[in-house]
Amino acid sequence: MAHAKFSPSAAHRWLSCPGSMIMEKDMANTSSAHADEGTAAHFLASECLERDRNATDFLNCFIVIKKGNAEWDQEAAETRSGFMVDLEMAEFVQKYVDAVRSQAEGNELLVEQRVNFSSFIDAENAFGTGDAIIIGQTEIQIHDLKYGRGVKVDAEGNEQLKLYALGALSDFGMFGDFTHARLVIHQPRLGHVSESVVTIEELYDFAHRAKNTVQMIKAIDAGTALFQEKDMLNPGEKQCHWCKAKATCPALTKAVIETVAGEFDDLSACDLEAELKQAVEDVPQHENQTLAKLYAALPLIESWSKAVSIAVTDKLHGGEQVPGFKLVQGRAGNRTWSNAEEAEQVLKGMRLKVEDMYDLKLISPTNAEKLQKAGVIGPRQWSKVQDLIVRPDGKPTVAPESDKRPALEVNPLNDFETV
Ligand code: SF4
């Protein structure tokens, strides 16, 4: 499959930090089990929308991912190597399917539609695949399913969806008199749907800015402009989080260390360990303003630390020398049965009591609810079970001012009791 260089899913990064396109070049893409699970959920959703079926019609069917593409494969049931459509996946995917179907009524629905926005940003092969695109009379809708359980994503200002909208305008603009695009992000596992409306003028304005960034990146890539670190690299939580270059990025390293330990001229010349130790000791003395700045930078600092740790581990595993560090044998894992069935037979032969032989544990309310949904627990039984489920209040937690939950009023003399 051809790979879009100016990928919409990474647009939040290359538009905020153009240098990331150069820094990430030649770095391998990796696929994770989470990404594959998302691919499987997208496949199920597209099968439902295209074949006019419901997600539960595919219960217990297996999806396998081959070279990034999903397909049905019942043989995977034997090896349990793929993703089985269970009740949980079916329910979450159905929420998205229902929302898209209700919007598509009376309009044109395009599922897994590839759209090309090359002409808007002046880049070859700039395309992406919209999960669902709905063409109305005056409105283009872009629906994006995000199946992860990570952070909630806002549709407002979302660069990926704006590029899809431009692609849809480019490919289907002749079929309507469009005034605006509706961008919708569905995150069913987080119970989150975010929607925003952007006018066609605002989209053109965005395309113009994107085109300028693309031109700058292309000039550096072609060697007709110099890579100026201060102009090209722009560290920030959103863009750095999934950047493949974060372990080696000089701008991110500088930003993190300067945030924690203050200005420095030359990383190789400063005693980093001593500076950081001092920085830790200084934390309680900071003004609230400084603490707020540090607190806001924590996700970026944490993701940078993790990237450095992974990079050092990978290099040592790859046989490279990292001064001052080596690989050693870690602590042995927990003891386990080499053959659980054989162990069970041997223990049974000793006539042990069931309670001595097995760790019996009551199922959780979540698993009880699964039994209710599967019809194992009936409605009347379920109401009895429900009466026994409690949920303790959450502990007070720090959140940004923009968080929708009301701020707790705190009496400092009486801990967190509401006054
Ligand atoms: S780590 Fe951050 S600053 Fe560095 S290239 Fe990636 S996105 Fe840009």
Short mmCIF file of C-alpha atoms and ligand atoms in Angstrom, two decimals:
data_model
loop_
_atom_site.label_atom_id
_atom_site.label_comp_id
_atom_site.label_asym_id
_atom_site.label_seq_id
_atom_site.Cartn_x
_atom_site.Cartn_y
_atom_site.Cartn_z
CA MET A 1 0.00 0.00 0.00
CA ALA A 2 1.37 3.42 -0.97
CA HIS A 3 2.16 5.51 2.06
CA ALA A 4 0.96 9.11 2.25
CA LYS A 5 3.97 11.21 3.10
CA PHE A 6 1.97 14.10 4.53
CA SER A 7 -0.17 11.76 6.54
CA PRO A 8 -3.41 13.25 7.93
CA SER A 9 -3.11 11.20 11.12
CA ALA A 10 0.25 12.90 11.83
CA ALA A 11 -0.89 16.35 10.64
CA HIS A 12 -1.15 17.67 14.20
CA ARG A 13 2.60 16.96 14.39
CA TRP A 14 3.98 18.15 11.04
CA LEU A 15 1.81 21.28 11.10
CA SER A 16 2.97 22.22 14.62
CA CYS A 17 6.53 20.95 14.24
CA PRO A 18 7.53 20.86 10.55
CA GLY A 19 10.99 19.52 11.46
CA SER A 20 9.42 16.29 12.71
CA MET A 21 8.96 15.23 9.07
CA ILE A 22 12.73 15.43 8.61
CA MET A 23 13.58 13.98 12.02
CA GLU A 24 11.25 10.99 11.60
CA LYS A 25 12.35 10.23 8.04
CA ASP A 26 13.79 6.71 7.71
CA MET A 27 12.54 5.72 11.18
CA ALA A 28 10.59 2.47 11.01
CA ASN A 29 6.85 2.39 11.63
CA THR A 30 5.83 -0.02 14.33
CA SER A 31 2.49 -1.67 14.79
CA SER A 32 1.13 -2.46 18.24
CA ALA A 33 -1.55 -4.81 19.49
CA HIS A 34 -3.62 -1.70 20.31
CA ALA A 35 -3.30 -0.40 16.74
CA ASP A 36 -4.31 -3.82 15.39
CA GLU A 37 -7.32 -3.92 17.69
CA GLY A 38 -8.35 -0.52 16.30
CA THR A 39 -7.96 -1.83 12.74
CA ALA A 40 -10.20 -4.79 13.64
CA ALA A 41 -12.88 -2.49 15.12
CA HIS A 42 -12.77 -0.25 12.02
CA PHE A 43 -13.18 -3.32 9.83
CA LEU A 44 -16.20 -4.47 11.82
CA ALA A 45 -17.74 -0.98 11.59
CA SER A 46 -17.22 -0.81 7.83
CA GLU A 47 -18.69 -4.30 7.36
CA CYS A 48 -21.79 -3.22 9.31
CA LEU A 49 -22.25 0.00 7.34
CA GLU A 50 -21.51 -1.48 3.92
CA ARG A 51 -23.49 -4.70 4.35
CA ASP A 52 -26.30 -3.10 6.35
CA ARG A 53 -25.76 -5.40 9.29
CA ASN A 54 -25.48 -4.94 13.04
CA ALA A 55 -22.29 -5.62 14.96
CA THR A 56 -23.90 -8.46 16.97
CA ASP A 57 -24.48 -10.31 13.64
CA PHE A 58 -20.72 -10.92 13.70
CA LEU A 59 -20.46 -12.14 17.31
CA ASN A 60 -17.70 -14.73 17.81
CA CYS A 61 -16.32 -14.14 14.31
CA PHE A 62 -12.56 -13.66 14.04
CA ILE A 63 -10.73 -10.79 12.37
CA VAL A 64 -7.05 -11.08 11.53
CA ILE A 65 -4.71 -8.27 10.56
CA LYS A 66 -2.36 -9.01 7.69
CA LYS A 67 0.09 -6.31 6.66
CA GLY A 68 -2.08 -3.67 8.29
CA ASN A 69 -5.31 -4.83 6.61
CA ALA A 70 -8.16 -6.64 8.34
CA GLU A 71 -10.10 -9.65 7.06
CA TRP A 72 -12.41 -12.33 8.40
CA ASP A 73 -10.66 -15.59 9.25
CA GLN A 74 -12.50 -18.27 11.23
CA GLU A 75 -9.38 -20.44 11.28
CA ALA A 76 -7.94 -17.92 13.72
CA ALA A 77 -10.47 -19.29 16.25
CA GLU A 78 -8.32 -22.40 16.59
CA THR A 79 -5.10 -20.55 17.23
CA ARG A 80 -6.91 -17.60 18.86
CA SER A 81 -4.46 -15.39 17.03
CA GLY A 82 -6.87 -12.74 15.75
CA PHE A 83 -9.50 -10.53 17.33
CA MET A 84 -12.80 -12.12 18.21
CA VAL A 85 -15.90 -9.93 17.95
CA ASP A 86 -17.11 -10.19 21.52
CA LEU A 87 -20.09 -8.49 23.10
CA GLU A 88 -17.98 -5.58 24.27
CA MET A 89 -16.51 -4.83 20.83
CA ALA A 90 -19.91 -5.29 19.18
CA GLU A 91 -21.57 -2.85 21.58
CA PHE A 92 -18.95 -0.12 21.19
CA VAL A 93 -18.81 -0.43 17.41
CA GLN A 94 -22.61 -0.44 17.19
CA LYS A 95 -22.74 2.96 18.94
CA TYR A 96 -20.61 4.43 16.16
CA VAL A 97 -22.55 2.58 13.45
CA ASP A 98 -25.90 3.87 14.81
CA ALA A 99 -24.64 7.46 14.98
CA VAL A 100 -23.34 7.36 11.39
CA ARG A 101 -26.50 5.66 10.09
CA SER A 102 -28.77 8.26 11.65
CA GLN A 103 -26.77 11.07 10.04
CA ALA A 104 -26.61 9.32 6.67
CA GLU A 105 -30.38 9.02 6.24
CA GLY A 106 -31.36 10.80 3.02
CA ASN A 107 -27.72 11.59 2.24
CA GLU A 108 -24.88 9.84 0.43
CA LEU A 109 -22.76 7.64 2.74
CA LEU A 110 -19.22 6.71 1.75
CA VAL A 111 -17.49 4.13 3.92
CA GLU A 112 -13.70 3.85 4.21
CA GLN A 113 -13.45 6.38 1.43
CA ARG A 114 -10.00 7.41 0.25
CA VAL A 115 -9.82 11.16 -0.39
CA ASN A 116 -7.01 13.12 -1.97
CA PHE A 117 -6.10 16.60 -0.72
CA SER A 118 -2.86 16.93 -2.75
CA SER A 119 -4.07 19.91 -4.75
CA PHE A 120 -4.90 21.91 -1.61
CA ILE A 121 -1.50 21.55 0.03
CA ASP A 122 0.60 21.15 -3.09
CA ALA A 123 2.03 17.75 -2.20
CA GLU A 124 2.01 14.59 -4.27
CA ASN A 125 0.05 11.59 -3.04
CA ALA A 126 -1.44 13.41 -0.07
CA PHE A 127 -4.43 11.30 0.77
CA GLY A 128 -6.23 9.69 3.65
CA THR A 129 -9.12 7.33 4.26
CA GLY A 130 -12.17 8.73 5.99
CA ASP A 131 -13.98 6.15 8.15
CA ALA A 132 -17.34 7.56 7.02
CA ILE A 133 -18.00 10.56 4.83
CA ILE A 134 -21.55 11.84 4.39
CA ILE A 135 -22.38 14.11 1.50
CA GLY A 136 -25.44 16.27 2.15
CA GLN A 137 -26.93 19.23 0.26
CA THR A 138 -24.74 21.92 1.77
CA GLU A 139 -22.74 19.93 4.29
CA ILE A 140 -19.92 17.41 4.15
CA GLN A 141 -19.60 15.27 7.26
CA ILE A 142 -16.38 13.55 8.25
CA HIS A 143 -16.78 10.82 10.87
CA ASP A 144 -13.72 9.40 12.55
CA LEU A 145 -13.81 6.34 14.80
CA LYS A 146 -11.09 6.18 17.41
CA TYR A 147 -11.30 2.86 19.18
CA GLY A 148 -8.57 3.32 21.81
CA ARG A 149 -9.05 3.97 25.49
CA GLY A 150 -6.46 6.75 25.53
CA VAL A 151 -7.20 10.43 25.78
CA LYS A 152 -10.34 12.16 24.56
CA VAL A 153 -9.76 13.88 21.23
CA ASP A 154 -11.47 17.16 20.37
CA ALA A 155 -12.94 17.71 16.90
CA GLU A 156 -12.46 21.47 17.25
CA GLY A 157 -9.42 22.47 15.22
CA ASN A 158 -8.61 18.83 14.44
CA GLU A 159 -6.08 18.91 11.60
CA GLN A 160 -6.59 15.30 10.50
CA LEU A 161 -10.32 15.76 9.97
CA LYS A 162 -9.82 19.13 8.26
CA LEU A 163 -7.51 17.45 5.73
CA TYR A 164 -10.13 14.74 5.12
CA ALA A 165 -12.73 17.48 4.63
CA LEU A 166 -10.45 19.16 2.08
CA GLY A 167 -9.98 15.81 0.33
CA ALA A 168 -13.75 15.26 0.26
CA LEU A 169 -14.21 18.77 -1.15
CA SER A 170 -11.61 18.06 -3.79
CA ASP A 171 -13.18 14.73 -4.81
CA PHE A 172 -16.91 15.47 -4.35
CA GLY A 173 -17.11 19.28 -4.38
CA MET A 174 -18.87 19.19 -7.76
CA PHE A 175 -21.84 17.28 -6.30
CA GLY A 176 -23.16 20.00 -4.01
CA ASP A 177 -23.12 23.60 -3.00
CA PHE A 178 -21.24 23.13 0.23
CA THR A 179 -21.08 25.85 2.85
CA HIS A 180 -19.46 23.95 5.69
CA ALA A 181 -18.02 20.67 6.94
CA ARG A 182 -19.06 18.86 10.12
CA LEU A 183 -16.21 17.02 11.81
CA VAL A 184 -17.16 14.27 14.25
CA ILE A 185 -14.87 12.14 16.40
CA HIS A 186 -16.39 9.00 17.95
CA GLN A 187 -14.61 7.40 20.92
CA PRO A 188 -17.19 4.85 22.06
CA ARG A 189 -14.95 3.24 24.66
CA LEU A 190 -14.58 6.59 26.39
CA GLY A 191 -18.25 7.49 25.97
CA HIS A 192 -17.04 10.53 24.04
CA VAL A 193 -18.33 12.15 20.85
CA SER A 194 -16.89 15.49 19.79
CA GLU A 195 -18.29 17.55 16.96
CA SER A 196 -17.33 20.83 15.34
CA VAL A 197 -18.41 22.80 12.29
CA VAL A 198 -15.94 24.56 10.05
CA THR A 199 -16.91 26.83 7.15
CA ILE A 200 -15.50 26.27 3.69
CA GLU A 201 -13.65 29.63 3.97
CA GLU A 202 -12.03 28.46 7.21
CA LEU A 203 -11.02 25.23 5.49
CA TYR A 204 -9.41 27.18 2.63
CA ASP A 205 -7.59 29.32 5.14
CA PHE A 206 -6.31 26.20 6.91
CA ALA A 207 -5.25 24.72 3.55
CA HIS A 208 -3.27 27.87 2.78
CA ARG A 209 -1.35 27.63 6.07
CA ALA A 210 -0.78 23.90 5.57
CA LYS A 211 0.54 24.55 2.07
CA ASN A 212 3.12 27.04 3.42
CA THR A 213 4.34 24.45 5.93
CA VAL A 214 4.50 21.77 3.24
CA GLN A 215 6.56 24.06 1.01
CA MET A 216 9.04 24.68 3.84
CA ILE A 217 9.40 20.93 4.52
CA LYS A 218 9.78 20.12 0.83
CA ALA A 219 12.50 22.77 0.40
CA ILE A 220 14.54 21.28 3.25
CA ASP A 221 13.95 17.77 2.00
CA ALA A 222 15.18 18.81 -1.46
CA GLY A 223 18.24 20.55 0.00
CA THR A 224 17.23 24.02 -1.26
CA ALA A 225 16.74 25.38 2.27
CA LEU A 226 18.65 24.90 5.52
CA PHE A 227 17.23 23.03 8.47
CA GLN A 228 17.16 25.71 11.20
CA GLU A 229 16.42 23.98 14.46
CA LYS A 230 14.75 27.00 16.06
CA ASP A 231 12.37 27.50 13.10
CA MET A 232 11.65 23.87 12.36
CA LEU A 233 11.38 22.14 15.72
CA ASN A 234 8.61 23.10 18.09
CA PRO A 235 8.26 20.80 21.11
CA GLY A 236 4.84 20.43 22.67
CA GLU A 237 2.85 17.68 24.36
CA LYS A 238 0.44 17.08 21.49
CA GLN A 239 2.98 16.88 18.69
CA CYS A 240 5.81 15.13 20.59
CA HIS A 241 3.70 12.44 22.25
CA TRP A 242 3.79 9.92 19.36
CA CYS A 243 6.81 11.39 17.53
CA LYS A 244 9.29 8.64 16.65
CA ALA A 245 12.18 11.11 17.04
CA LYS A 246 11.49 12.13 20.62
CA ALA A 247 14.35 10.17 22.17
CA THR A 248 16.90 11.84 19.90
CA CYS A 249 15.27 15.23 19.31
CA PRO A 250 17.60 18.01 20.53
CA ALA A 251 14.77 20.55 20.82
CA LEU A 252 12.67 18.30 23.02
CA THR A 253 15.65 17.39 25.21
CA LYS A 254 16.49 21.08 25.60
CA ALA A 255 12.88 22.00 26.36
CA VAL A 256 12.50 19.28 28.99
CA ILE A 257 15.76 20.00 30.77
CA GLU A 258 15.24 23.76 30.65
CA THR A 259 11.76 23.34 32.09
CA VAL A 260 13.06 21.21 34.93
CA ALA A 261 16.49 22.69 35.64
CA GLY A 262 16.57 26.10 33.92
CA GLU A 263 18.57 27.48 30.99
CA PHE A 264 21.75 25.75 29.87
CA ASP A 265 24.12 26.35 26.96
CA ASP A 266 25.63 22.99 26.19
CA LEU A 267 24.12 19.69 27.32
CA SER A 268 27.42 17.83 26.98
CA ALA A 269 29.17 20.35 29.26
CA CYS A 270 26.60 20.55 32.07
CA ASP A 271 26.52 18.19 35.06
CA LEU A 272 23.00 17.00 34.34
CA GLU A 273 22.70 14.72 37.35
CA ALA A 274 23.66 17.49 39.81
CA GLU A 275 21.41 20.04 38.04
CA LEU A 276 18.42 17.69 38.17
CA LYS A 277 19.05 16.77 41.82
CA GLN A 278 19.07 20.46 42.69
CA ALA A 279 15.91 20.96 40.62
CA VAL A 280 14.11 18.27 42.63
CA GLU A 281 15.16 19.93 45.91
CA ASP A 282 13.93 23.32 44.65
CA VAL A 283 10.40 22.15 43.79
CA PRO A 284 8.70 22.91 47.16
CA GLN A 285 10.09 26.48 47.11
CA HIS A 286 8.56 27.41 43.73
CA GLU A 287 5.83 30.03 43.42
CA ASN A 288 2.42 28.65 42.41
CA GLN A 289 2.85 30.22 38.97
CA THR A 290 6.02 28.21 38.37
CA LEU A 291 4.48 25.05 39.81
CA ALA A 292 1.56 25.41 37.39
CA LYS A 293 3.98 25.69 34.47
CA LEU A 294 5.90 22.62 35.64
CA TYR A 295 2.70 20.64 36.23
CA ALA A 296 1.46 21.41 32.72
CA ALA A 297 4.76 20.14 31.29
CA LEU A 298 4.68 16.82 33.18
CA PRO A 299 3.07 14.72 30.38
CA LEU A 300 5.73 15.91 27.95
CA ILE A 301 8.54 15.27 30.44
CA GLU A 302 7.18 11.81 31.24
CA SER A 303 6.83 10.84 27.59
CA TRP A 304 10.37 12.07 26.89
CA SER A 305 11.77 10.04 29.84
CA LYS A 306 9.99 6.95 28.55
CA ALA A 307 11.34 7.50 25.04
CA VAL A 308 14.92 7.84 26.35
CA SER A 309 14.53 4.66 28.40
CA ILE A 310 13.18 2.72 25.40
CA ALA A 311 15.92 4.06 23.09
CA VAL A 312 18.72 3.01 25.51
CA THR A 313 17.17 -0.45 25.99
CA ASP A 314 16.73 -0.94 22.23
CA LYS A 315 20.30 0.10 21.51
CA LEU A 316 21.74 -2.27 24.11
CA HIS A 317 19.56 -5.09 22.80
CA GLY A 318 20.85 -4.26 19.33
CA GLY A 319 24.44 -4.76 20.54
CA GLU A 320 25.35 -1.05 20.59
CA GLN A 321 27.49 0.50 23.35
CA VAL A 322 25.80 3.08 25.57
CA PRO A 323 28.51 4.56 27.88
CA GLY A 324 27.97 3.64 31.52
CA PHE A 325 25.21 1.07 30.89
CA LYS A 326 24.92 -2.65 30.07
CA LEU A 327 22.29 -5.36 29.86
CA VAL A 328 22.11 -7.81 32.78
CA GLN A 329 19.85 -10.73 33.59
CA GLY A 330 16.76 -9.37 35.36
CA ARG A 331 15.00 -10.86 38.38
CA ALA A 332 13.44 -14.25 37.62
CA GLY A 333 9.71 -14.14 36.90
CA ASN A 334 6.98 -15.62 39.14
CA ARG A 335 6.88 -19.42 39.37
CA THR A 336 4.38 -21.01 37.06
CA TRP A 337 3.29 -24.55 36.04
CA SER A 338 5.27 -25.82 33.07
CA ASN A 339 2.22 -27.92 32.20
CA ALA A 340 -0.96 -26.78 33.99
CA GLU A 341 -3.04 -29.81 32.93
CA GLU A 342 -0.45 -32.27 34.20
CA ALA A 343 -0.12 -30.32 37.47
CA GLU A 344 -3.91 -30.43 37.89
CA GLN A 345 -3.93 -34.22 37.41
CA VAL A 346 -1.12 -34.73 39.90
CA LEU A 347 -2.82 -32.54 42.52
CA LYS A 348 -6.16 -34.28 41.94
CA GLY A 349 -4.41 -37.61 42.46
CA MET A 350 -3.44 -36.34 45.94
CA ARG A 351 -7.17 -36.00 46.73
CA LEU A 352 -6.86 -32.35 47.70
CA LYS A 353 -10.06 -30.49 48.54
CA VAL A 354 -11.40 -28.22 45.77
CA GLU A 355 -10.96 -25.10 47.93
CA ASP A 356 -7.35 -26.11 48.62
CA MET A 357 -6.63 -26.81 44.99
CA TYR A 358 -8.18 -23.84 43.25
CA ASP A 359 -8.08 -20.07 43.83
CA LEU A 360 -11.79 -19.26 43.73
CA LYS A 361 -12.65 -15.58 43.42
CA LEU A 362 -16.00 -13.87 43.07
CA ILE A 363 -16.55 -12.24 39.68
CA SER A 364 -16.44 -8.44 39.48
CA PRO A 365 -19.56 -6.27 38.87
CA THR A 366 -18.23 -5.65 35.34
CA ASN A 367 -18.14 -9.38 34.60
CA ALA A 368 -21.56 -9.84 36.21
CA GLU A 369 -22.88 -7.16 33.83
CA LYS A 370 -21.38 -9.07 30.91
CA LEU A 371 -23.34 -12.15 32.04
CA GLN A 372 -26.50 -10.01 32.19
CA LYS A 373 -25.92 -8.73 28.67
CA ALA A 374 -25.32 -12.27 27.44
CA GLY A 375 -28.68 -13.32 29.02
CA VAL A 376 -27.09 -15.61 31.64
CA ILE A 377 -28.44 -13.37 34.42
CA GLY A 378 -32.12 -12.50 33.91
CA PRO A 379 -33.64 -8.99 34.36
CA ARG A 380 -35.14 -9.71 37.81
CA GLN A 381 -31.96 -11.38 39.03
CA TRP A 382 -29.97 -8.45 37.67
CA SER A 383 -31.92 -5.88 39.71
CA LYS A 384 -31.03 -7.86 42.86
CA VAL A 385 -27.37 -7.93 41.82
CA GLN A 386 -27.43 -4.22 41.00
CA ASP A 387 -28.57 -3.38 44.53
CA LEU A 388 -25.28 -4.83 45.77
CA ILE A 389 -23.04 -2.79 43.52
CA VAL A 390 -21.47 0.31 45.04
CA ARG A 391 -19.01 2.73 43.62
CA PRO A 392 -16.81 4.76 45.98
CA ASP A 393 -16.43 8.47 45.24
CA GLY A 394 -13.34 9.35 43.24
CA LYS A 395 -10.45 10.90 45.13
CA PRO A 396 -9.86 14.63 44.55
CA THR A 397 -7.65 14.93 41.52
CA VAL A 398 -5.91 17.81 39.76
CA ALA A 399 -7.48 18.79 36.42
CA PRO A 400 -6.97 21.69 34.02
CA GLU A 401 -9.26 24.72 34.47
CA SER A 402 -11.01 23.83 31.17
CA ASP A 403 -12.24 20.50 32.66
CA LYS A 404 -16.06 20.27 32.62
CA ARG A 405 -16.33 19.02 36.22
CA PRO A 406 -16.96 21.74 38.85
CA ALA A 407 -14.01 22.66 41.07
CA LEU A 408 -14.15 21.20 44.58
CA GLU A 409 -14.37 23.79 47.29
CA VAL A 410 -11.76 22.88 49.79
CA ASN A 411 -11.48 23.77 53.44
CA PRO A 412 -7.74 23.56 54.13
CA LEU A 413 -8.37 22.96 57.83
CA ASN A 414 -10.60 20.00 57.10
CA ASP A 415 -8.92 18.36 54.14
CA PHE A 416 -11.19 18.00 51.10
CA GLU A 417 -14.59 18.31 52.71
CA THR A 418 -16.90 20.59 50.82
CA VAL A 419 -17.57 23.80 52.78
S1 SF4 B 1 10.09 15.27 19.38
FE1 SF4 B 1 8.71 17.02 19.27
S2 SF4 B 1 10.02 18.74 18.77
FE2 SF4 B 1 11.18 16.92 18.29
S3 SF4 B 1 10.75 16.48 16.16
FE3 SF4 B 1 9.26 15.33 17.30
S4 SF4 B 1 7.49 16.66 17.45
FE4 SF4 B 1 9.21 17.95 16.86
#
